[in-house]
Amino acid sequence: MKINNSNYWLFLEKSPEKRAYKGVLGYLDKTGEQYNYDSNVQNSQNVKINDIAIIRVDDEIIGYGNIKDIIEKQGTKDFFRCPKCNSTNCHERKKYPKWKCSKCKEEFSNRIKTTDNVTIYNALIDSFVVFKDRPDVNSVKDCAVGDNGIKSQLAMIRL
């Protein structure tokens, strides 16, 4: 159901210690107040003022609020890449060498840092409500528009 032409979004905030890939730095979100993303994030161009944001932190649905404003500016983003295939899908390991690429399986001591130009977005959230009875993540993802639903790994999923 849509209200006032608003879309509903599931926004994922990932704790630094829970990030599987270490190829990009995380965002400094303020849960229930501000959600940060950039033009490399799928669906970044589709989120609009007055859309409804459901916030997920790691594996828990926290609450929802209205997107009252989206601040947009030009900036840069650092990427840490595999020296063999240039992928950002690098896993940190406890053994030597410290890094392993999930794409090409290369093992290496140091990642290559690159910097790209991006558009940075700050979605400001108003009237945030914490769920008293928090729904299951898969139940919410099952409401996704499209066919990915529960299997989706996107940080921003339209519901």
mmCIF file of C-alpha atoms in Angstrom, residues 15-147:
data_model
loop_
_atom_site.group_PDB
_atom_site.id
_atom_site.type_symbol
_atom_site.label_atom_id
_atom_site.label_comp_id
_atom_site.label_asym_id
_atom_site.label_seq_id
_atom_site.Cartn_x
_atom_site.Cartn_y
_atom_site.Cartn_z
ATOM 1 C CA SER A 15 28.170 -2.347 12.242
ATOM 2 C CA PRO A 16 31.888 -2.198 11.366
ATOM 3 C CA GLU A 17 32.539 -5.496 13.167
ATOM 4 C CA LYS A 18 29.740 -7.212 11.200
ATOM 5 C CA ARG A 19 30.900 -6.147 7.728
ATOM 6 C CA ALA A 20 31.896 -9.229 5.734
ATOM 7 C CA TYR A 21 33.808 -7.319 3.058
ATOM 8 C CA LYS A 22 36.414 -4.754 3.983
ATOM 9 C CA GLY A 23 36.736 -3.131 0.556
ATOM 10 C CA VAL A 24 34.884 0.058 1.480
ATOM 11 C CA LEU A 25 34.590 2.025 4.676
ATOM 12 C CA GLY A 26 31.192 2.092 6.387
ATOM 13 C CA TYR A 27 28.863 5.037 6.661
ATOM 14 C CA LEU A 28 28.390 7.115 9.805
ATOM 15 C CA ASP A 29 24.635 6.690 10.158
ATOM 16 C CA LYS A 30 22.647 8.070 13.085
ATOM 17 C CA THR A 31 19.958 5.456 13.635
ATOM 18 C CA GLY A 32 16.517 6.987 13.309
ATOM 19 C CA GLU A 33 17.919 10.417 12.414
ATOM 20 C CA GLN A 34 20.156 10.157 9.369
ATOM 21 C CA TYR A 35 20.935 7.464 6.809
ATOM 22 C CA ASN A 36 24.032 8.025 4.659
ATOM 23 C CA TYR A 37 24.770 6.506 1.258
ATOM 24 C CA ASP A 38 26.362 7.408 -2.043
ATOM 25 C CA SER A 39 25.791 7.111 -5.778
ATOM 26 C CA ASN A 40 27.473 3.685 -5.895
ATOM 27 C CA VAL A 41 24.688 2.180 -3.774
ATOM 28 C CA GLN A 42 21.978 0.493 -5.822
ATOM 29 C CA ASN A 43 18.665 2.414 -5.547
ATOM 30 C CA SER A 44 20.449 5.602 -4.418
ATOM 31 C CA GLN A 45 18.724 7.552 -7.204
ATOM 32 C CA ASN A 46 15.265 6.198 -6.330
ATOM 33 C CA VAL A 47 14.851 7.330 -2.712
ATOM 34 C CA LYS A 48 12.768 10.521 -2.415
ATOM 35 C CA ILE A 49 11.614 12.998 0.213
ATOM 36 C CA ASN A 50 8.465 11.736 1.999
ATOM 37 C CA ASP A 51 9.357 8.089 1.419
ATOM 38 C CA ILE A 52 9.192 5.851 4.487
ATOM 39 C CA ALA A 53 12.441 4.340 5.795
ATOM 40 C CA ILE A 54 12.421 1.118 7.792
ATOM 41 C CA ILE A 55 15.775 0.852 9.546
ATOM 42 C CA ARG A 56 17.588 -2.429 9.968
ATOM 43 C CA VAL A 57 20.770 -2.565 12.055
ATOM 44 C CA ASP A 58 22.658 -5.755 11.255
ATOM 45 C CA ASP A 59 20.074 -8.531 11.735
ATOM 46 C CA GLU A 60 17.427 -6.547 13.600
ATOM 47 C CA ILE A 61 14.591 -4.315 12.390
ATOM 48 C CA ILE A 62 14.673 -1.239 14.639
ATOM 49 C CA GLY A 63 11.893 1.122 13.532
ATOM 50 C CA TYR A 64 10.643 3.451 10.823
ATOM 51 C CA GLY A 65 10.381 7.136 9.973
ATOM 52 C CA ASN A 66 9.641 9.622 7.235
ATOM 53 C CA ILE A 67 12.429 10.947 4.989
ATOM 54 C CA LYS A 68 12.025 14.701 5.492
ATOM 55 C CA ASP A 69 15.017 15.815 3.421
ATOM 56 C CA ILE A 70 17.882 14.454 1.329
ATOM 57 C CA ILE A 71 21.087 16.468 1.327
ATOM 58 C CA GLU A 72 23.208 15.882 -1.758
ATOM 59 C CA LYS A 73 26.830 16.890 -2.315
ATOM 60 C CA GLN A 74 29.795 15.873 -4.406
ATOM 61 C CA GLY A 75 32.616 14.038 -2.697
ATOM 62 C CA THR A 76 34.989 11.104 -2.853
ATOM 63 C CA LYS A 77 34.972 7.553 -1.554
ATOM 64 C CA ASP A 78 37.936 5.325 -0.802
ATOM 65 C CA PHE A 79 37.974 1.727 -1.991
ATOM 66 C CA PHE A 80 40.369 -0.988 -0.889
ATOM 67 C CA ARG A 81 40.986 -3.482 -3.667
ATOM 68 C CA CYS A 82 42.595 -6.780 -4.478
ATOM 69 C CA PRO A 83 45.959 -6.180 -6.191
ATOM 70 C CA LYS A 84 45.277 -8.966 -8.706
ATOM 71 C CA CYS A 85 41.671 -8.457 -9.918
ATOM 72 C CA ASN A 86 40.779 -5.008 -8.505
ATOM 73 C CA SER A 87 37.727 -6.359 -6.609
ATOM 74 C CA THR A 88 36.627 -4.768 -3.318
ATOM 75 C CA ASN A 89 35.431 -8.147 -2.011
ATOM 76 C CA CYS A 90 38.374 -8.626 0.319
ATOM 77 C CA HIS A 91 38.045 -10.603 3.555
ATOM 78 C CA GLU A 92 40.316 -9.869 6.481
ATOM 79 C CA ARG A 93 41.882 -12.988 7.984
ATOM 80 C CA LYS A 94 43.600 -13.858 11.254
ATOM 81 C CA LYS A 95 46.439 -15.632 9.478
ATOM 82 C CA TYR A 96 49.144 -14.456 7.095
ATOM 83 C CA PRO A 97 48.739 -13.072 4.548
ATOM 84 C CA LYS A 98 46.103 -10.851 6.135
ATOM 85 C CA TRP A 99 43.748 -10.519 3.128
ATOM 86 C CA LYS A 100 42.002 -12.882 0.727
ATOM 87 C CA CYS A 101 39.959 -11.896 -2.313
ATOM 88 C CA SER A 102 36.555 -13.566 -2.475
ATOM 89 C CA LYS A 103 36.449 -13.156 -6.248
ATOM 90 C CA CYS A 104 39.809 -14.439 -7.524
ATOM 91 C CA LYS A 105 40.977 -16.160 -4.272
ATOM 92 C CA GLU A 106 44.273 -14.253 -4.265
ATOM 93 C CA GLU A 107 45.934 -13.960 -0.841
ATOM 94 C CA PHE A 108 47.883 -10.776 -0.118
ATOM 95 C CA SER A 109 49.345 -8.604 2.640
ATOM 96 C CA ASN A 110 48.176 -5.180 1.511
ATOM 97 C CA ARG A 111 45.152 -3.919 -0.392
ATOM 98 C CA ILE A 112 45.364 -1.216 -3.031
ATOM 99 C CA LYS A 113 43.590 2.020 -2.156
ATOM 100 C CA THR A 114 41.709 3.901 -4.877
ATOM 101 C CA THR A 115 39.538 7.008 -4.599
ATOM 102 C CA ASP A 116 36.482 7.649 -6.785
ATOM 103 C CA ASN A 117 34.237 10.667 -7.191
ATOM 104 C CA VAL A 118 30.714 10.039 -5.883
ATOM 105 C CA THR A 119 27.557 11.890 -4.969
ATOM 106 C CA ILE A 120 27.046 11.678 -1.211
ATOM 107 C CA TYR A 121 23.500 11.560 0.149
ATOM 108 C CA ASN A 122 22.286 12.171 3.696
ATOM 109 C CA ALA A 123 18.639 11.148 4.140
ATOM 110 C CA LEU A 124 17.261 12.969 7.170
ATOM 111 C CA ILE A 125 14.612 10.958 8.994
ATOM 112 C CA ASP A 126 11.731 12.538 10.902
ATOM 113 C CA SER A 127 9.172 11.109 13.332
ATOM 114 C CA PHE A 128 11.149 7.909 13.945
ATOM 115 C CA VAL A 129 9.184 5.190 15.740
ATOM 116 C CA VAL A 130 10.914 2.234 17.407
ATOM 117 C CA PHE A 131 9.059 -1.042 16.933
ATOM 118 C CA LYS A 132 7.805 -2.500 20.215
ATOM 119 C CA ASP A 133 7.394 -5.917 18.603
ATOM 120 C CA ARG A 134 10.162 -6.048 16.039
ATOM 121 C CA PRO A 135 9.372 -7.942 12.864
ATOM 122 C CA ASP A 136 11.739 -10.582 11.550
ATOM 123 C CA VAL A 137 14.195 -9.323 8.891
ATOM 124 C CA ASN A 138 13.108 -11.987 6.377
ATOM 125 C CA SER A 139 9.430 -11.092 6.878
ATOM 126 C CA VAL A 140 10.195 -7.494 5.919
ATOM 127 C CA LYS A 141 12.499 -8.463 3.029
ATOM 128 C CA ASP A 142 9.745 -10.757 1.748
ATOM 129 C CA CYS A 143 7.773 -7.555 0.981
ATOM 130 C CA ALA A 144 10.434 -6.428 -1.511
ATOM 131 C CA VAL A 145 9.383 -5.133 -4.904
ATOM 132 C CA GLY A 146 10.939 -7.459 -7.475
ATOM 133 C CA ASP A 147 11.985 -11.049 -7.207
#
